[in-house]
CSV table of C-alpha atoms and ligand atoms in Angstrom, one decimal:
chain,number,residue,atom,x,y,z
D,1,MET,CA,68.3,124.5,100.9
D,2,GLY,CA,67.7,123.1,104.4
D,3,ARG,CA,64.3,122.0,105.8
D,4,ARG,CA,62.3,124.8,107.1
D,5,GLU,CA,61.9,125.1,110.8
D,6,GLU,CA,58.2,125.7,110.9
D,7,SER,CA,55.7,124.1,108.6
D,8,VAL,CA,53.5,126.4,106.5
D,9,LEU,CA,49.8,125.4,106.8
D,10,VAL,CA,47.1,126.3,104.2
D,11,THR,CA,45.7,128.9,106.6
D,12,ARG,CA,46.3,130.6,109.9
D,13,SER,CA,43.5,132.0,112.1
D,14,SER,CA,43.4,135.7,112.5
D,15,MET,CA,43.5,136.8,116.2
D,16,PRO,CA,43.4,140.3,117.7
D,17,PRO,CA,46.0,141.4,120.2
D,18,PHE,CA,45.5,139.4,123.5
D,19,GLU,CA,44.8,142.6,125.6
D,20,GLU,CA,42.2,143.7,123.2
D,21,TYR,CA,40.2,140.5,123.6
D,22,VAL,CA,40.6,140.6,127.3
D,23,GLU,CA,39.2,144.1,127.4
D,24,MET,CA,36.2,143.0,125.3
D,25,ILE,CA,35.3,140.1,127.6
D,26,ARG,CA,36.0,141.9,130.9
D,27,PRO,CA,32.4,143.1,131.3
D,28,LEU,CA,31.2,139.5,131.2
D,29,TRP,CA,32.7,139.0,134.7
D,30,GLY,CA,30.3,141.7,135.9
D,31,SER,CA,27.2,140.7,134.0
D,32,HIS,CA,27.6,136.9,134.1
D,33,TRP,CA,25.6,137.0,130.8
D,34,LEU,CA,27.5,134.4,128.8
D,35,THR,CA,25.2,133.5,125.9
D,36,ASN,CA,21.5,133.8,124.8
D,37,MET,CA,21.7,137.0,122.7
D,38,GLY,CA,23.7,139.1,125.1
D,39,ASP,CA,25.1,142.6,124.7
D,40,LEU,CA,28.2,141.5,122.6
D,41,HIS,CA,26.0,139.3,120.4
D,42,GLN,CA,23.7,142.2,119.7
D,43,ARG,CA,26.6,144.6,118.9
D,44,LEU,CA,28.2,142.1,116.5
D,45,GLU,CA,24.9,141.4,114.8
D,46,LYS,CA,24.4,145.1,114.1
D,47,GLU,CA,28.0,145.6,112.9
D,48,LEU,CA,28.0,142.6,110.6
D,49,LYS,CA,24.7,143.6,109.1
D,50,HIS,CA,26.3,146.8,108.1
D,51,TRP,CA,29.6,145.1,106.9
D,52,LEU,CA,27.8,142.5,104.8
D,53,LYS,CA,25.2,145.0,103.5
D,54,ALA,CA,22.5,142.6,104.6
D,55,GLU,CA,18.9,143.6,104.9
D,56,ASN,CA,18.3,141.1,107.8
D,57,LEU,CA,20.9,139.1,109.7
D,58,SER,CA,21.0,136.5,112.4
D,59,LEU,CA,24.1,135.2,114.1
D,60,PHE,CA,24.6,131.4,114.7
D,61,VAL,CA,27.0,129.2,116.7
D,62,ASN,CA,28.5,128.0,113.4
D,63,GLY,CA,27.9,128.2,109.7
D,64,HIS,CA,26.6,124.7,109.3
D,65,THR,CA,23.9,125.1,111.9
D,66,ALA,CA,22.9,128.4,110.2
D,67,LEU,CA,22.5,126.7,106.9
D,68,GLU,CA,20.7,123.7,108.3
D,69,MET,CA,18.2,125.8,110.3
D,70,THR,CA,17.7,128.2,107.4
D,71,LEU,CA,16.7,125.4,105.1
D,72,GLN,CA,14.3,124.3,107.8
D,73,ALA,CA,12.9,127.8,108.1
D,74,PHE,CA,11.9,127.8,104.5
D,75,HIS,CA,9.8,124.6,104.9
D,76,LEU,CA,11.2,123.1,101.8
D,77,SER,CA,10.2,119.7,100.4
D,78,GLY,CA,11.4,117.1,97.9
D,79,GLU,CA,14.4,117.9,95.9
D,80,VAL,CA,17.1,120.6,96.2
D,81,ILE,CA,19.5,121.3,93.4
D,82,THR,CA,23.0,121.9,94.6
D,83,THR,CA,26.7,121.5,93.7
D,84,PRO,CA,29.0,118.5,94.5
D,85,PHE,CA,32.0,120.8,94.5
D,86,THR,CA,31.8,122.1,98.0
D,87,PHE,CA,32.5,121.3,101.6
D,88,ALA,CA,30.5,118.4,103.3
D,89,SER,CA,28.3,120.9,105.1
D,90,THR,CA,26.3,122.1,102.1
D,91,THR,CA,24.9,118.6,101.1
D,92,HIS,CA,24.7,117.3,104.7
D,93,ALA,CA,22.5,120.3,105.6
D,94,ILE,CA,20.1,119.4,102.8
D,95,VAL,CA,20.1,115.6,103.6
D,96,ARG,CA,19.7,116.3,107.4
D,97,ASN,CA,16.5,118.3,106.6
D,98,GLY,CA,15.0,115.2,104.9
D,99,LEU,CA,15.5,116.6,101.5
D,100,THR,CA,17.0,115.0,98.4
D,101,PRO,CA,20.1,116.7,96.9
D,102,VAL,CA,20.3,116.8,93.1
D,103,PHE,CA,23.8,117.5,91.9
D,104,CYS,CA,24.3,120.0,89.1
D,105,ASP,CA,27.8,120.3,87.5
D,106,ILE,CA,30.0,123.3,87.8
D,107,ARG,CA,31.6,125.8,85.5
D,108,GLU,CA,35.2,125.2,84.4
D,109,ASP,CA,36.6,128.6,85.1
D,110,ASP,CA,35.3,129.6,88.5
D,111,TYR,CA,33.9,126.3,89.9
D,112,THR,CA,30.5,127.6,90.8
D,113,ILE,CA,27.3,125.8,89.8
D,114,ASP,CA,26.6,125.9,86.0
D,115,ALA,CA,23.4,127.9,85.7
D,116,ASP,CA,23.0,126.7,82.1
D,117,GLN,CA,22.5,123.1,83.4
D,118,LEU,CA,20.1,124.0,86.2
D,119,GLU,CA,16.8,123.9,84.3
D,120,ALA,CA,17.3,120.4,83.0
D,121,LEU,CA,17.4,119.2,86.6
D,122,ILE,CA,14.2,120.9,87.8
D,123,THR,CA,11.3,118.5,88.4
D,124,GLU,CA,7.8,119.0,90.0
D,125,LYS,CA,9.5,117.9,93.3
D,126,THR,CA,12.2,120.7,93.2
D,127,SER,CA,11.7,123.3,95.9
D,128,ALA,CA,15.0,125.2,96.1
D,129,ILE,CA,18.5,125.8,94.7
D,130,VAL,CA,21.5,125.8,97.1
D,131,PRO,CA,24.5,127.2,95.1
D,132,VAL,CA,27.9,127.9,96.7
D,133,HIS,CA,30.1,131.0,96.1
D,134,VAL,CA,33.2,128.7,95.9
D,135,TYR,CA,36.5,130.3,97.0
D,136,GLY,CA,34.5,133.6,97.1
D,137,ASN,CA,33.8,133.4,93.4
D,138,LEU,CA,30.2,134.7,93.1
D,139,CYS,CA,27.8,132.5,91.3
D,140,GLN,CA,25.8,133.5,88.2
D,141,THR,CA,23.4,135.2,90.5
D,142,GLU,CA,21.2,136.9,88.0
D,143,LYS,CA,20.7,133.8,85.8
D,144,ILE,CA,20.0,131.7,88.9
D,145,GLN,CA,17.5,134.1,90.2
D,146,GLU,CA,15.7,134.3,86.8
D,147,ILE,CA,15.4,130.5,86.6
D,148,ALA,CA,14.3,130.3,90.3
D,149,SER,CA,11.7,133.0,89.9
D,150,ARG,CA,10.3,131.4,86.8
D,151,HIS,CA,9.9,128.0,88.6
D,152,GLY,CA,8.9,129.3,92.0
D,153,LEU,CA,12.0,128.1,93.7
D,154,LYS,CA,13.9,129.4,96.8
D,155,VAL,CA,17.5,130.3,96.4
D,156,ILE,CA,19.7,129.8,99.5
D,157,TYR,CA,23.4,130.5,99.0
D,158,ASP,CA,26.2,128.8,100.8
D,159,ALA,CA,28.2,132.0,101.1
D,160,ALA,CA,30.7,130.5,103.6
D,161,HIS,CA,33.6,131.7,101.4
D,162,ALA,CA,32.2,135.0,100.4
D,163,PHE,CA,32.6,137.3,103.4
D,164,GLY,CA,33.0,140.8,102.2
D,165,VAL,CA,32.7,140.0,98.5
D,166,GLU,CA,30.7,142.5,96.5
D,167,LYS,CA,29.5,142.8,92.9
D,168,GLY,CA,28.6,146.3,91.6
D,169,GLY,CA,28.5,147.6,95.1
D,170,ARG,CA,26.1,144.9,96.3
D,171,GLY,CA,27.2,142.6,99.1
D,172,ALA,CA,27.2,138.8,98.6
D,173,ALA,CA,24.5,138.8,101.3
D,174,SER,CA,22.0,140.5,99.0
D,175,PHE,CA,21.5,137.6,96.5
D,176,GLY,CA,18.8,135.0,96.7
D,177,ASP,CA,16.3,134.5,99.5
D,178,ALA,CA,19.1,133.9,102.1
D,179,SER,CA,22.9,133.5,102.4
D,180,MET,CA,24.8,131.6,105.0
D,181,PHE,CA,28.2,132.9,106.1
D,182,SER,CA,30.8,131.0,108.1
D,183,PHE,CA,33.0,132.6,110.7
D,184,HIS,CA,35.0,129.4,111.4
D,185,ALA,CA,38.6,129.8,112.5
D,186,THR,CA,39.9,128.9,109.1
D,187,LYS,CA,37.8,131.5,107.2
D,188,VAL,CA,38.7,135.1,106.1
D,189,TYR,CA,36.9,136.4,109.2
D,190,ASN,CA,36.4,134.4,112.3
D,191,THR,CA,34.5,134.3,115.6
D,192,ILE,CA,36.4,131.1,116.6
D,193,GLU,CA,33.4,129.1,115.5
D,194,GLY,CA,30.5,131.0,114.2
D,195,GLY,CA,28.2,131.9,111.3
D,196,ALA,CA,25.2,134.0,110.2
D,197,VAL,CA,22.4,134.0,107.8
D,198,ALA,CA,21.4,137.0,105.9
D,199,TYR,CA,17.9,137.0,104.5
D,200,ARG,CA,15.6,139.0,102.4
D,201,ASP,CA,12.2,138.7,103.9
D,202,PRO,CA,11.9,140.4,107.4
D,203,GLU,CA,9.0,138.1,108.1
D,204,MET,CA,11.5,135.2,108.4
D,205,ALA,CA,13.0,136.7,111.5
D,206,HIS,CA,10.5,135.0,113.8
D,207,GLU,CA,11.3,131.6,112.3
D,208,ILE,CA,15.1,131.9,112.0
D,209,ASN,CA,15.6,133.4,115.4
D,210,GLY,CA,13.2,131.0,116.9
D,211,LEU,CA,14.8,127.9,115.4
D,212,LYS,CA,18.2,128.7,116.9
D,213,ASN,CA,16.7,128.8,120.4
D,214,PHE,CA,14.7,125.6,120.5
D,215,GLY,CA,11.7,127.3,119.0
D,216,ILE,CA,11.1,129.0,122.3
D,217,LEU,CA,9.2,132.3,121.7
D,218,ASP,CA,8.6,133.3,125.3
D,219,GLU,CA,8.7,131.6,128.7
D,220,GLU,CA,5.5,129.6,128.1
D,221,THR,CA,5.4,129.3,124.3
D,222,VAL,CA,7.5,126.8,122.4
D,223,ALA,CA,6.2,127.2,118.8
D,224,LEU,CA,8.8,125.5,116.6
D,225,VAL,CA,10.8,122.3,116.6
D,226,GLY,CA,14.1,124.1,116.8
D,227,GLY,CA,17.6,123.3,118.1
D,228,ASN,CA,20.5,125.2,119.7
D,229,GLY,CA,22.2,127.4,117.2
D,230,LYS,CA,23.1,130.4,119.5
D,231,MET,CA,26.4,132.2,119.3
D,232,ASN,CA,27.9,132.9,122.7
D,233,GLU,CA,29.4,136.1,124.1
D,234,PHE,CA,33.0,134.9,123.8
D,235,GLN,CA,32.6,134.2,120.2
D,236,ALA,CA,30.9,137.5,119.6
D,237,ALA,CA,33.8,139.3,121.5
D,238,MET,CA,36.3,137.6,119.1
D,239,GLY,CA,34.2,138.7,116.2
D,240,LEU,CA,34.0,142.3,117.4
D,241,CYS,CA,37.8,142.4,117.8
D,242,ASN,CA,38.6,140.7,114.5
D,243,LEU,CA,36.3,143.1,112.7
D,244,ARG,CA,38.4,146.1,113.7
D,245,HIS,CA,41.4,144.6,112.0
D,246,LEU,CA,39.7,143.2,109.0
D,247,PRO,CA,40.4,146.0,106.5
D,248,GLN,CA,44.2,145.7,107.2
D,249,GLU,CA,43.9,141.9,107.0
D,250,LEU,CA,42.2,142.0,103.6
D,251,GLU,CA,44.9,144.4,102.4
D,252,LYS,CA,47.6,142.0,103.4
D,253,ARG,CA,45.8,139.1,101.8
D,254,ARG,CA,45.6,141.1,98.6
D,255,LYS,CA,49.3,141.5,98.6
D,256,VAL,CA,49.8,137.8,99.1
D,257,TRP,CA,47.4,137.1,96.3
D,258,GLU,CA,49.1,139.5,93.9
D,259,ARG,CA,52.5,137.9,94.7
D,260,TYR,CA,51.1,134.5,93.7
D,261,MET,CA,49.6,135.9,90.6
D,262,GLU,CA,53.0,137.5,89.6
D,263,HIS,CA,54.6,134.0,89.7
D,264,LEU,CA,51.8,131.8,88.4
D,265,LYS,CA,49.8,133.9,85.9
D,266,GLY,CA,50.2,132.8,82.3
D,267,VAL,CA,52.2,129.6,83.2
D,268,PRO,CA,51.1,126.9,80.7
D,269,GLY,CA,49.1,124.1,82.4
D,270,ILE,CA,48.2,126.3,85.4
D,271,ARG,CA,44.7,127.7,85.7
D,272,LEU,CA,43.9,130.5,88.2
D,273,CYS,CA,40.5,131.9,89.0
D,274,PRO,CA,39.5,134.8,86.7
D,275,GLU,CA,39.2,138.3,88.1
D,276,ARG,CA,35.8,139.8,87.3
D,277,PRO,CA,35.3,143.5,86.6
D,278,GLY,CA,33.3,145.2,89.3
D,279,VAL,CA,33.8,142.5,91.8
D,280,LYS,CA,35.4,143.3,95.2
D,281,MET,CA,37.3,140.1,96.2
D,282,ASN,CA,38.2,138.8,99.7
D,283,TYR,CA,41.3,136.8,98.8
D,284,ALA,CA,40.0,133.9,100.9
D,285,TYR,CA,41.8,131.1,99.1
D,286,MET,CA,44.4,130.6,96.5
D,287,PRO,CA,43.1,127.8,94.3
D,288,VAL,CA,45.4,126.7,91.5
D,289,ALA,CA,44.4,124.0,89.0
D,290,PHE,CA,47.1,121.9,87.4
D,291,SER,CA,45.7,120.8,84.1
D,292,GLY,CA,48.1,119.7,81.4
D,293,PHE,CA,51.0,121.0,83.6
D,294,ARG,CA,54.2,119.0,83.5
D,295,LYS,CA,53.5,117.7,87.0
D,296,THR,CA,50.2,116.4,88.3
D,297,ARG,CA,48.3,118.1,91.2
D,298,ASP,CA,49.3,115.2,93.5
D,299,GLN,CA,53.0,115.5,92.6
D,300,VAL,CA,53.0,119.2,93.4
D,301,PHE,CA,51.2,118.3,96.7
D,302,GLN,CA,53.9,115.8,97.5
D,303,GLU,CA,56.8,118.1,96.6
D,304,LEU,CA,55.4,120.9,98.8
D,305,SER,CA,54.7,118.5,101.7
D,306,CYS,CA,58.3,117.3,101.6
D,307,GLN,CA,59.4,120.9,102.1
D,308,GLY,CA,57.0,121.4,105.1
D,309,ILE,CA,54.4,123.3,103.1
D,310,HIS,CA,50.9,122.0,103.4
D,311,PRO,CA,48.4,123.1,100.8
D,312,ARG,CA,44.9,121.4,100.6
D,313,LYS,CA,43.1,119.3,98.1
D,314,TYR,CA,40.1,121.5,98.5
D,315,PHE,CA,37.6,120.0,97.5
D,316,TYR,CA,38.6,116.4,97.1
D,317,PRO,CA,36.7,114.1,96.8
D,318,CYS,CA,33.5,115.7,95.4
D,319,VAL,CA,30.5,115.2,97.7
D,320,ASN,CA,28.8,112.8,95.3
D,321,ALA,CA,31.9,110.5,95.7
D,322,TYR,CA,31.7,110.5,99.5
D,323,GLN,CA,31.5,107.1,101.2
D,324,CYS,CA,28.3,108.1,103.0
D,325,TYR,CA,26.6,108.8,99.7
D,326,GLN,CA,28.1,105.9,97.7
D,327,ASP,CA,24.8,104.0,97.1
D,328,ARG,CA,22.9,107.1,96.1
D,329,PHE,CA,25.1,109.3,93.9
D,330,SER,CA,28.0,109.1,91.5
D,331,SER,CA,30.6,111.7,90.6
D,332,GLU,CA,30.4,110.5,87.0
D,333,ASP,CA,27.2,112.5,86.7
D,334,THR,CA,29.2,115.7,87.2
D,335,PRO,CA,32.4,115.3,85.1
D,336,VAL,CA,33.6,118.9,85.4
D,337,ALA,CA,33.4,118.8,89.2
D,338,ALA,CA,35.1,115.4,89.3
D,339,LYS,CA,37.9,116.7,87.1
D,340,ALA,CA,38.3,119.9,89.2
D,341,SER,CA,38.5,117.9,92.4
D,342,LYS,CA,41.5,116.0,90.9
D,343,GLU,CA,43.3,119.2,89.6
D,344,ILE,CA,43.0,121.8,92.3
D,345,LEU,CA,45.3,122.6,95.2
D,346,THR,CA,44.5,125.6,97.4
D,347,LEU,CA,47.9,127.0,98.3
D,348,PRO,CA,48.7,128.6,101.7
D,349,MET,CA,46.8,131.9,102.0
D,350,TYR,CA,46.6,134.1,105.1
D,351,ALA,CA,47.2,137.7,106.0
D,352,ASP,CA,50.6,137.1,107.8
D,353,LEU,CA,52.0,134.8,105.2
D,354,PRO,CA,55.4,136.3,104.3
D,355,LEU,CA,55.8,137.2,100.7
D,356,GLU,CA,59.2,135.4,100.7
D,357,THR,CA,57.3,132.2,101.6
D,358,VAL,CA,55.0,132.8,98.6
D,359,ASP,CA,58.1,133.1,96.4
D,360,GLU,CA,59.5,129.9,97.9
D,361,ILE,CA,56.2,128.0,97.4
D,362,CYS,CA,56.0,129.1,93.7
D,363,ARG,CA,59.6,128.2,93.1
D,364,ILE,CA,58.8,124.6,94.3
D,365,VAL,CA,55.7,124.5,92.2
D,366,LEU,CA,57.4,125.7,89.1
D,367,GLN,CA,60.8,124.0,89.4
Q,401,PLP,C1,33.2,126.3,106.3
Q,401,PLP,C2,32.1,125.9,105.4
Q,401,PLP,C3,30.8,125.6,105.8
Q,401,PLP,C4,30.5,125.3,107.3
Q,401,PLP,O1,30.8,126.4,108.1
Q,401,PLP,P1,31.1,126.1,109.6
Q,401,PLP,O2,31.1,127.5,110.2
Q,401,PLP,O3,32.5,125.4,109.7
Q,401,PLP,O4,30.1,125.3,110.2
Q,401,PLP,C5,29.9,125.4,104.9
Q,401,PLP,N1,30.1,125.4,103.6
Q,401,PLP,C6,31.3,125.8,103.1
Q,401,PLP,C7,31.5,125.9,101.6
Q,401,PLP,C8,32.4,126.0,104.0
Q,401,PLP,O5,33.6,126.3,103.5
């Protein structure tokens, strides 16, 4: 078989038809209102609040800033328990707030933080837990909430992967004190760059909305040491357009996911994420763990790369093995996460991925 003409990347950003986007941004040439909570921003905030089943929601320029400013809004101190099996953003947001991350290991089957190990890590300095719904797999939300409530801790979810995921009819946005969503170009739903925080307590609106606009409350009052976290109108326009096509996109993703499952389910040495009853998935990623398979993860990665197919070692390395944290943490403290980071590949996954390409990817993996 010859080399493929175009390489297949791990993801491909969803975009609306060009004309649709142009229609959406056309009014901006009349209003000249480009950012600072304009009309499109307000419309998107309202629609997403509904979509995510969030009680309160605030849009941000990106997911990371949303998380960083949300942590600031809760006035946390001391230590924050989190997972090393995540994207750099989660831990950096904690550290950039002057807080100390404490890494809890993860569960072997769905890679989320292991709630059974949380309590042993709580000290008198702990102020919050920041779990991650990795690959859209929801954390053990009830157990985490029970522990947090008993110890008076805040729970702020990194829900960057969990757009549209629901459990028992409840949106991912409804768990904990707050949840950050990312609308980065590579995510299930995008606003080019973008993000939001959903939060439980309506009293937090003042702080969260204030922090993203330099803490400016009105023309003469600057009450908070904020930054610039505002989503602009061009981002919001992309978001409004992409939202219209989202149901079809999710349906297409489901078909891709099912095709992968047909090929890979039950293969010895290959571990797939478990399906949970009552959970509405978003098919954001296709994580596959090679554990005791006849090829290592890195061999599979190589073989696919040679054929122009580019999966990702997501997440490798673990955060506690990062160069910038090498003097402070060690991945040996979280062996399950360290092992997962060496075993997992996320295979190409996006709405327009042809099913024949899925067949081809699986053939290379299994041959
Ligand atoms: C994408 C992502 C973020 C950061 O979101 P941005 O919108 O890219 O800033 C944070 N955490 C996780 C787990 C992510 O995947």
